[in-house]
PDB file of C-alpha atoms in Angstrom:
ATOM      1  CA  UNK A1099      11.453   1.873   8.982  1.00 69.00           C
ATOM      2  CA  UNK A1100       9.193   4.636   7.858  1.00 69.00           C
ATOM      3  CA  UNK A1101      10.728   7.776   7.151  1.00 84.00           C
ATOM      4  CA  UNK A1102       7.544   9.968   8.053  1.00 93.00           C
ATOM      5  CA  UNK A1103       5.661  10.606  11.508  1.00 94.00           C
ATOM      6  CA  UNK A1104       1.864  10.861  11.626  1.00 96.00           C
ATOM      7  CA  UNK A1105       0.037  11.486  14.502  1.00 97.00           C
ATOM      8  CA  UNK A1106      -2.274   8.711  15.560  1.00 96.00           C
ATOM      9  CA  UNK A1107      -5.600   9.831  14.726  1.00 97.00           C
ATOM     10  CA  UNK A1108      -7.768  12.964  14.344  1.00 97.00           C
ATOM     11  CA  UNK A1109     -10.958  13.724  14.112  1.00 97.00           C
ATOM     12  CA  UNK A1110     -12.894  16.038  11.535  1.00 96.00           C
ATOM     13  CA  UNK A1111     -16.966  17.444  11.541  1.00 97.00           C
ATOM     14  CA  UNK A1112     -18.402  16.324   8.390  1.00 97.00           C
ATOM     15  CA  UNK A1113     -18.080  19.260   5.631  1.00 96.00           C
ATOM     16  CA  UNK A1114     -15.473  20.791   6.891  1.00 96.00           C
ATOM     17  CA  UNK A1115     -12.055  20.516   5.936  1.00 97.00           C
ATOM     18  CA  UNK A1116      -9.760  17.914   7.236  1.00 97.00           C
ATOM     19  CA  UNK A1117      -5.917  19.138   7.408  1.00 98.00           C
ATOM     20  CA  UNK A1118      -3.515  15.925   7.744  1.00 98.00           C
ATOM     21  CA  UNK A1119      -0.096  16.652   8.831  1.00 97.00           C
ATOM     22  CA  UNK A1120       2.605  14.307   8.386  1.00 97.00           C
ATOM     23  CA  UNK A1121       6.609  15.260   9.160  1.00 96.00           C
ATOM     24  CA  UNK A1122       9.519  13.766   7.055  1.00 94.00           C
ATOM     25  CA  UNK A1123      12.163  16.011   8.128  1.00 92.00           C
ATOM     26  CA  UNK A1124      14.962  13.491   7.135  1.00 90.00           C
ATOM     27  CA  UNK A1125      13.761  13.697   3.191  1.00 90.00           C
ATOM     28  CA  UNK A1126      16.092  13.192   0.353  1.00 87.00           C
ATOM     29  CA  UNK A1127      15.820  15.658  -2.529  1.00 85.00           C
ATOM     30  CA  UNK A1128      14.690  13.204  -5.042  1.00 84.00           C
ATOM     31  CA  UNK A1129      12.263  11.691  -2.562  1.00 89.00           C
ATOM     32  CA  UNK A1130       8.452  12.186  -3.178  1.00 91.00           C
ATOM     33  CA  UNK A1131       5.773  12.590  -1.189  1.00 94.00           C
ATOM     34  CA  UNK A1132       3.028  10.045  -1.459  1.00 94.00           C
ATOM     35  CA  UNK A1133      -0.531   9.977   0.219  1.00 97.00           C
ATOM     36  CA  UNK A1134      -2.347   6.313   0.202  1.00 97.00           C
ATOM     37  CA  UNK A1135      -5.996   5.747   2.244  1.00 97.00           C
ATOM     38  CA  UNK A1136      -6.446   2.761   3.555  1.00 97.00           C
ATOM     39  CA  UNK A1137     -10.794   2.098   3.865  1.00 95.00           C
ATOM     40  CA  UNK A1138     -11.882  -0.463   6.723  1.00 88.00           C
ATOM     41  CA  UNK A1139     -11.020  -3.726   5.126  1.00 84.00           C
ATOM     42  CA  UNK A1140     -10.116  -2.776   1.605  1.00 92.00           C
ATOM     43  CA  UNK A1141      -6.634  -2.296  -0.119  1.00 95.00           C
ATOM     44  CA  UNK A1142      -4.990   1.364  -0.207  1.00 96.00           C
ATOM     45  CA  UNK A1143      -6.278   3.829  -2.303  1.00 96.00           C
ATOM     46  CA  UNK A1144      -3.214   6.024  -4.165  1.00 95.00           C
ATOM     47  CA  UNK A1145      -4.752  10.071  -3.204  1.00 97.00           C
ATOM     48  CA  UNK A1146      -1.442  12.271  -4.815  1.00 96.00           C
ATOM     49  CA  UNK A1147       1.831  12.627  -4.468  1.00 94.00           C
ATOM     50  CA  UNK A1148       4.155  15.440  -4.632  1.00 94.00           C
ATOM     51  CA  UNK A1149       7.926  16.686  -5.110  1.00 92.00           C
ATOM     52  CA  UNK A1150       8.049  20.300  -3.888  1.00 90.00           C
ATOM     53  CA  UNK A1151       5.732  21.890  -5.388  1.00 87.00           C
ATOM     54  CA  UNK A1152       1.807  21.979  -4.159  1.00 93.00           C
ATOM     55  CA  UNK A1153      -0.101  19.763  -5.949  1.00 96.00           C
ATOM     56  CA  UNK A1154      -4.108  19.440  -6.405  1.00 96.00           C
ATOM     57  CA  UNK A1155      -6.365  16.608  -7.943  1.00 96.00           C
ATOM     58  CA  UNK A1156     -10.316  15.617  -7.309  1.00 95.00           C
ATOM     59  CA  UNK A1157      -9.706  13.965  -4.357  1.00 94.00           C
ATOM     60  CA  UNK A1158      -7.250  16.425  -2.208  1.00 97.00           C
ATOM     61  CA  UNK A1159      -4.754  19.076  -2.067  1.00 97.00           C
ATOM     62  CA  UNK A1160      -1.202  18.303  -1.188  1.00 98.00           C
ATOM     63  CA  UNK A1161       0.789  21.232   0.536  1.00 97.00           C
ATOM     64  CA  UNK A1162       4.559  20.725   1.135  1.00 96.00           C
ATOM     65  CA  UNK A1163       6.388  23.732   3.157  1.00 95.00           C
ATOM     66  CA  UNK A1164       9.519  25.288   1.313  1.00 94.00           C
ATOM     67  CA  UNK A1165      12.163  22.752   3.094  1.00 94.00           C
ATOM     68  CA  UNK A1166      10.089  20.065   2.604  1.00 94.00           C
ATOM     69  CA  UNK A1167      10.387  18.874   5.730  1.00 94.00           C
ATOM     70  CA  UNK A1168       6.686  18.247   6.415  1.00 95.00           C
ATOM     71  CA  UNK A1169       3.507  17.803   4.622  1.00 96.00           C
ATOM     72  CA  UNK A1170      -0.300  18.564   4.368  1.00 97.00           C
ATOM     73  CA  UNK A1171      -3.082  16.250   2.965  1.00 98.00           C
ATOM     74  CA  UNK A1172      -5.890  18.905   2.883  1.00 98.00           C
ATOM     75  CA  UNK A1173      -9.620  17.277   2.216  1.00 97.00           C
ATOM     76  CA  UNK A1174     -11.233  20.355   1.274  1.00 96.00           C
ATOM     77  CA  UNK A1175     -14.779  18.820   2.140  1.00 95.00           C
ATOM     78  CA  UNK A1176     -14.803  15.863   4.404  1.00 96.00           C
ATOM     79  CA  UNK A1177     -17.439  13.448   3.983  1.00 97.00           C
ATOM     80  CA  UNK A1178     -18.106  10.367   6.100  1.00 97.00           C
ATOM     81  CA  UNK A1179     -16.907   8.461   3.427  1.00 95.00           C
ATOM     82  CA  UNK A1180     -13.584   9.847   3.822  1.00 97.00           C
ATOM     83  CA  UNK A1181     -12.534   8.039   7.110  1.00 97.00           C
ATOM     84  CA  UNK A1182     -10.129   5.710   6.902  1.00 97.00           C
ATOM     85  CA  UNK A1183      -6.267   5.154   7.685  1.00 97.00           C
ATOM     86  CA  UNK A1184      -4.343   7.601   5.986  1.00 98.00           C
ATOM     87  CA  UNK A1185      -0.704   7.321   5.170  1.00 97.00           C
ATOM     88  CA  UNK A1186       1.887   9.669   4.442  1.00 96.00           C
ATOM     89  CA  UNK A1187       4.870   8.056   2.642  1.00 93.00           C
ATOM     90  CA  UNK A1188       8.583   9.043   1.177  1.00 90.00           C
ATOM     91  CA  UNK A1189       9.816   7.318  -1.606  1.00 84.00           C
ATOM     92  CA  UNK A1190      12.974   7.904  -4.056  1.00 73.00           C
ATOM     93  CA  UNK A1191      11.281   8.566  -7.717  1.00 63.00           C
ATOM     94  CA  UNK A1192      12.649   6.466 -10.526  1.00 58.00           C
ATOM     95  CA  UNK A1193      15.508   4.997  -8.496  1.00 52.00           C
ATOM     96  CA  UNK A1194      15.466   1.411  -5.852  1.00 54.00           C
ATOM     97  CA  UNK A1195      12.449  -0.566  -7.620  1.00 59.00           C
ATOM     98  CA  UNK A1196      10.240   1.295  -5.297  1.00 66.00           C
ATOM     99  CA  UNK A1197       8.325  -0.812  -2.183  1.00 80.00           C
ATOM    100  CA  UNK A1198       6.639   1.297  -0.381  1.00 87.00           C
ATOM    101  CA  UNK A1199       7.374   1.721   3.488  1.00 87.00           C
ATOM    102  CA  UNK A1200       4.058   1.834   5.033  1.00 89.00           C
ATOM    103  CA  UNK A1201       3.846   3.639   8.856  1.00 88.00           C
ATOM    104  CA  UNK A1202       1.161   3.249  11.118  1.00 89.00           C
ATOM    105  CA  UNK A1203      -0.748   6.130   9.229  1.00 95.00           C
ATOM    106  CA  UNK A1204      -3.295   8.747  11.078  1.00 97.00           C
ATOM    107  CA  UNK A1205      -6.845   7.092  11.329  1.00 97.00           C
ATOM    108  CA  UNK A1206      -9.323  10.066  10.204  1.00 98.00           C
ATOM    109  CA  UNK A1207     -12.847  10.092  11.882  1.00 97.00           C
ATOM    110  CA  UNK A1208     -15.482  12.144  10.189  1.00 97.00           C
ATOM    111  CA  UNK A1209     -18.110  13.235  12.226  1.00 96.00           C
ATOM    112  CA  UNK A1210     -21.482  13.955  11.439  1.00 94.00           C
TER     113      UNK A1210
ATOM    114  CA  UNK B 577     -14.105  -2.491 -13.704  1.00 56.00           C
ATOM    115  CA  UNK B 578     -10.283  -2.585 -14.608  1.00 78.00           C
ATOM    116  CA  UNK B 579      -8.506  -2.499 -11.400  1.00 93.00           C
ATOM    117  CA  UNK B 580      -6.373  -5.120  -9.503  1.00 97.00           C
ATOM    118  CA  UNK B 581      -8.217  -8.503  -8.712  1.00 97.00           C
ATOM    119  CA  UNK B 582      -7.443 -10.540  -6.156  1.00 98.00           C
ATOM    120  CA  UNK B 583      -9.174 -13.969  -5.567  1.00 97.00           C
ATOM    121  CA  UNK B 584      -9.810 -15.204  -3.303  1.00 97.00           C
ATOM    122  CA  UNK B 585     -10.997 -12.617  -1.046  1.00 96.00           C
ATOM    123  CA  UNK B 586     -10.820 -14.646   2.072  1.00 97.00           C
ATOM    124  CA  UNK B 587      -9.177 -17.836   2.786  1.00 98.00           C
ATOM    125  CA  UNK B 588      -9.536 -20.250   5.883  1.00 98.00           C
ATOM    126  CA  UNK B 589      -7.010 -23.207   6.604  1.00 98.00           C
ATOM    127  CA  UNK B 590      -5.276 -25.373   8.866  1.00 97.00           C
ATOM    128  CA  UNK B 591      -1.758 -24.856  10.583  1.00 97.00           C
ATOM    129  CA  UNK B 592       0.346 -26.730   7.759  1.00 97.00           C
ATOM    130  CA  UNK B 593      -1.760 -27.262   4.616  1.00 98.00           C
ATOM    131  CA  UNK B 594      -0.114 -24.817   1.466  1.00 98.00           C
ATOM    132  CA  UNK B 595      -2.297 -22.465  -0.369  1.00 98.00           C
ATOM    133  CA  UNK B 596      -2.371 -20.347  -3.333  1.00 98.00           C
ATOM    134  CA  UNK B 597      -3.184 -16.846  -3.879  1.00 98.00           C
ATOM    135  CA  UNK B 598      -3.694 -15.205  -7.382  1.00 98.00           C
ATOM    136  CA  UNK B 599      -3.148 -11.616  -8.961  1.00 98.00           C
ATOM    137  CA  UNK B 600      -4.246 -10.228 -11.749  1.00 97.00           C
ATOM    138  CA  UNK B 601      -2.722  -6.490 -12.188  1.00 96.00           C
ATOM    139  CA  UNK B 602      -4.387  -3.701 -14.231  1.00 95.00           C
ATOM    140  CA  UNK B 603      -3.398  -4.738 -17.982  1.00 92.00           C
ATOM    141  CA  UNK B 604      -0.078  -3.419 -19.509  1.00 87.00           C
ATOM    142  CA  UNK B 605       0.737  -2.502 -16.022  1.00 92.00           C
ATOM    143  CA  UNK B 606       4.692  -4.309 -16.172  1.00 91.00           C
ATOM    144  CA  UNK B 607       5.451  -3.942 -12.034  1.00 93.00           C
ATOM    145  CA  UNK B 608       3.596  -6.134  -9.387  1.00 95.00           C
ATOM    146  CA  UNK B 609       4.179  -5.951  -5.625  1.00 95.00           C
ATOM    147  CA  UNK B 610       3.115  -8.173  -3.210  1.00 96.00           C
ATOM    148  CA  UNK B 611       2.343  -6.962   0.578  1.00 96.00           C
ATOM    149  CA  UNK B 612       1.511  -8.281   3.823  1.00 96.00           C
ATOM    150  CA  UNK B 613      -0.619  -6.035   6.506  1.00 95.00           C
ATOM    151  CA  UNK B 614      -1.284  -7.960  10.052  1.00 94.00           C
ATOM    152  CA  UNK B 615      -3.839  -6.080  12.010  1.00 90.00           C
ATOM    153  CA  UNK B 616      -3.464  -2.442  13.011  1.00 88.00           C
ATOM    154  CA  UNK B 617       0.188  -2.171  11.141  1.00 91.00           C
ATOM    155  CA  UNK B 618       0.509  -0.606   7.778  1.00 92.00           C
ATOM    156  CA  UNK B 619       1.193  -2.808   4.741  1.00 93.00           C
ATOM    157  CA  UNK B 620       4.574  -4.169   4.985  1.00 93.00           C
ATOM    158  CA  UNK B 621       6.686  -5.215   1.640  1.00 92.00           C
ATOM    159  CA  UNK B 622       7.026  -8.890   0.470  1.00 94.00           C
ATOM    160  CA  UNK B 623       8.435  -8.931  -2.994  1.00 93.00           C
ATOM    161  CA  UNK B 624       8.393  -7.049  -6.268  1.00 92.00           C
ATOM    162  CA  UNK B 625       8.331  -8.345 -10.005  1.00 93.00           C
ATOM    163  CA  UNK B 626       9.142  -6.024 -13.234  1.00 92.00           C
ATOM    164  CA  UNK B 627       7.568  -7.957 -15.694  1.00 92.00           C
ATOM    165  CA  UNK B 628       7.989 -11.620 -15.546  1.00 93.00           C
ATOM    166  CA  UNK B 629      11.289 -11.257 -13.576  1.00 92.00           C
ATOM    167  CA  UNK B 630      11.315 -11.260  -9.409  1.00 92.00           C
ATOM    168  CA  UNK B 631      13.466  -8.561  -9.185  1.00 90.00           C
ATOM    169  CA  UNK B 632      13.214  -8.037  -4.621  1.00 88.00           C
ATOM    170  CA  UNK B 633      12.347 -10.096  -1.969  1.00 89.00           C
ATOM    171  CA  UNK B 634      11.866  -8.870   1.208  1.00 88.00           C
ATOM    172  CA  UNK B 635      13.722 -10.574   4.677  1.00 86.00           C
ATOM    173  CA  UNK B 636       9.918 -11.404   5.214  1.00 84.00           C
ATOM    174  CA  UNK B 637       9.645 -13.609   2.685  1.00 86.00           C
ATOM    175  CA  UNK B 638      10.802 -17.051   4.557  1.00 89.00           C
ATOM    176  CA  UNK B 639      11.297 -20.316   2.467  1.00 93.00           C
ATOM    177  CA  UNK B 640       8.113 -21.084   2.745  1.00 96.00           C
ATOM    178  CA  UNK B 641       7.008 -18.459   0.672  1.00 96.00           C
ATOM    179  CA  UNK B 642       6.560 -18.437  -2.919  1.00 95.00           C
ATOM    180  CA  UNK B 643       6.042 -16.105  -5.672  1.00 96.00           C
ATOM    181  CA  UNK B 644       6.027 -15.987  -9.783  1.00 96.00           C
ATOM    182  CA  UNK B 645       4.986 -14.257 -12.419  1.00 96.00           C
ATOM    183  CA  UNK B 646       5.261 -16.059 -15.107  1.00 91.00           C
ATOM    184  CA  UNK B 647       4.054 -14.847 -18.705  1.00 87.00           C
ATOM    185  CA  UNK B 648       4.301 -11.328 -16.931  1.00 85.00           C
ATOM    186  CA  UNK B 649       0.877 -10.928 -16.806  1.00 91.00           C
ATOM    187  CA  UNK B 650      -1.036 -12.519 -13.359  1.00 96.00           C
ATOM    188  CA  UNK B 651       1.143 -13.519 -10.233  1.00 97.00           C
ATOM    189  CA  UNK B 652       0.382 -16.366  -7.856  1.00 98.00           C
ATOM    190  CA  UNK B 653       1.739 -16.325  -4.237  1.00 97.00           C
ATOM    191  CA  UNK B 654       2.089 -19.529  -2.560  1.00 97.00           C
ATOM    192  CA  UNK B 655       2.955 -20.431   1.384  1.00 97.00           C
ATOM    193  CA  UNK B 656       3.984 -24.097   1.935  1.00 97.00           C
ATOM    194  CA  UNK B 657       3.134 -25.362   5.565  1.00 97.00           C
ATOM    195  CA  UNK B 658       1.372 -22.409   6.929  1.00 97.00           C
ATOM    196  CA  UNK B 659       1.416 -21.446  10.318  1.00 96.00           C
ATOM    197  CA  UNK B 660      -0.708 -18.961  12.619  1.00 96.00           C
ATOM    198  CA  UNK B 661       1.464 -15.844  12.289  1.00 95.00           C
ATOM    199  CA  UNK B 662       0.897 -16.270   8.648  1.00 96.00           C
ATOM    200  CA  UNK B 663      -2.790 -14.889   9.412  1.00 97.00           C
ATOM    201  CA  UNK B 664      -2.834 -11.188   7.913  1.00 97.00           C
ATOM    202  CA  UNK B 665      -4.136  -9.321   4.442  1.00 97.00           C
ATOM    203  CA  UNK B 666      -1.735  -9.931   1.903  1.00 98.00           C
ATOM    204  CA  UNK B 667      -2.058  -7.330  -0.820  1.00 97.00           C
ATOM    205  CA  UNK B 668      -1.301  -6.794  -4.637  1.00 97.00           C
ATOM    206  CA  UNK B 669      -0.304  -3.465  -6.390  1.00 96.00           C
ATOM    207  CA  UNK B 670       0.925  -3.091  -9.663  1.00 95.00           C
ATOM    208  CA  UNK B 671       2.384   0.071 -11.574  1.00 92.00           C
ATOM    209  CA  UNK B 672       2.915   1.493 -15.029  1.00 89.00           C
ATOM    210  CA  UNK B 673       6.010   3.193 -13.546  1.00 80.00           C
ATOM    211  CA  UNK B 674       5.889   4.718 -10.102  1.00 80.00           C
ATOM    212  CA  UNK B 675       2.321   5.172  -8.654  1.00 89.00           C
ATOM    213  CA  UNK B 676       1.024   1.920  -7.243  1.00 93.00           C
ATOM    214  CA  UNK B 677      -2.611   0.484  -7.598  1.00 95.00           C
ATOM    215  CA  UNK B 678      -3.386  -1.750  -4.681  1.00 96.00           C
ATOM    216  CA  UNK B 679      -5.915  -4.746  -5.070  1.00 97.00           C
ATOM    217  CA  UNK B 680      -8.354  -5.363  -2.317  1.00 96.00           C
ATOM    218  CA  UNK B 681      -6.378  -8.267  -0.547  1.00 97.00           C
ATOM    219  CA  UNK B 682      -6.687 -11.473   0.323  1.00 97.00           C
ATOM    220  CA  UNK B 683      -7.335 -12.570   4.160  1.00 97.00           C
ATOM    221  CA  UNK B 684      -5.841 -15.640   5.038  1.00 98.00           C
ATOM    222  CA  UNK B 685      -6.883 -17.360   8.579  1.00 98.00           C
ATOM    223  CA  UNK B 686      -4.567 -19.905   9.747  1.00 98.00           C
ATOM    224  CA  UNK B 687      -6.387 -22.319  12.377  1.00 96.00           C
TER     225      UNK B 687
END
């Protein structure tokens, strides 16, 4: 079973910024955090991933409270392109081969 | 472009005919996963290779299921005898180490 909870869906206005929560309060501490997009039709999309520390790239901004017992996938900008399925995942780093346990994800609608 | 290929994109059969599915991960990438994703459910694991070597295999993966990678380099995924539940996405990632690098799926219809 998944080890994170995701609400079902949210929505966002188009330019704004879309904040993505995602709990994992049972989270080992050499378990990452991993973000994965999931387009209409089209395979996941890896977005970032994360330890403890917050962690930024071109396509979003990862913020992971002190405890790291839950998670934010910040898009700074949302665009319509941006909705899709997103998925919040935890996975041990560098130890069981490494599957990943897919949830049910939060489906993002951007508005215009 | 030099990401995971899947072919073919969309597949239509019968209840009990076998068919193939092929791979080809981004190059010198040495894991490959295969995944399954039925409709609204998140991709669910069906095995993993480290180079040529099948290393997991998920409780999903029944007999009739199939999978090899055998030089290392593309996989193949085969299901003997399919049957209508077998209708979903089934997905290919591969990784240089941890991050994973998902394909864009087959879709297999089982009439």
């Amino acid at each position: 079973d998944a080890k994170t909870t995701q609400p079902p869906s949210m929505d966002c206005a188009e330019g704004r910024a879309a904040n993505l929560p995602c709990n994992h309060s049972t989270i080992s501490g050499n378990e990452y955090v991993y973000w994965y997009r999931q387009i209409h039709s089209q395979g996941p999309q890896y977005i970032i991933h994360g330890l403890k520390n917050n962690e930024t790239n071109e396509m979003a901004s990862l913020i992971i409270t002190e405890d790291r017992k839950s998670s934010t996938l910040i898009l700074p900008h949302a665009t319509l392109r941006d909705t899709a399925v997103y998925y919040c995942i935890v996975r041990d780093y560098g130890g069981s081969q490494g599957n990943l346990i897919f949830g049910k994800g939060t489906k993002l609608s951007v508005k215009p | 472009d030099t990401g995971v290929s899947q072919n073919p994109r969309h597949k239509i059969t019968k209840r009990g005919q076998n068919v193939t599915f092929r791979c080809d991960p981004i190059s010198e990438h040495n894991r490959l996963y295969w995944y399954r994703q039925t409709l609204g459910q998140g991709p669910e694991f069906l095995t993993y290779f480290q180079n040529e070597a099948q290393l997991e295999k998920s409780r999903l993966l029944s007999d009739r299921f199939s999978a090899e990678r055998p030089k290392g380099s593309f996989s193949t995924l085969e299901i003997q005898r399919t049957e209508q539940g077998d209708s979903a996405m089934y997905l290919c990632a591969s990784s240089p180490t941890e991050t994973q690098y998902f394909g864009p799926g087959t879709r297999l219809l089982v009439l």
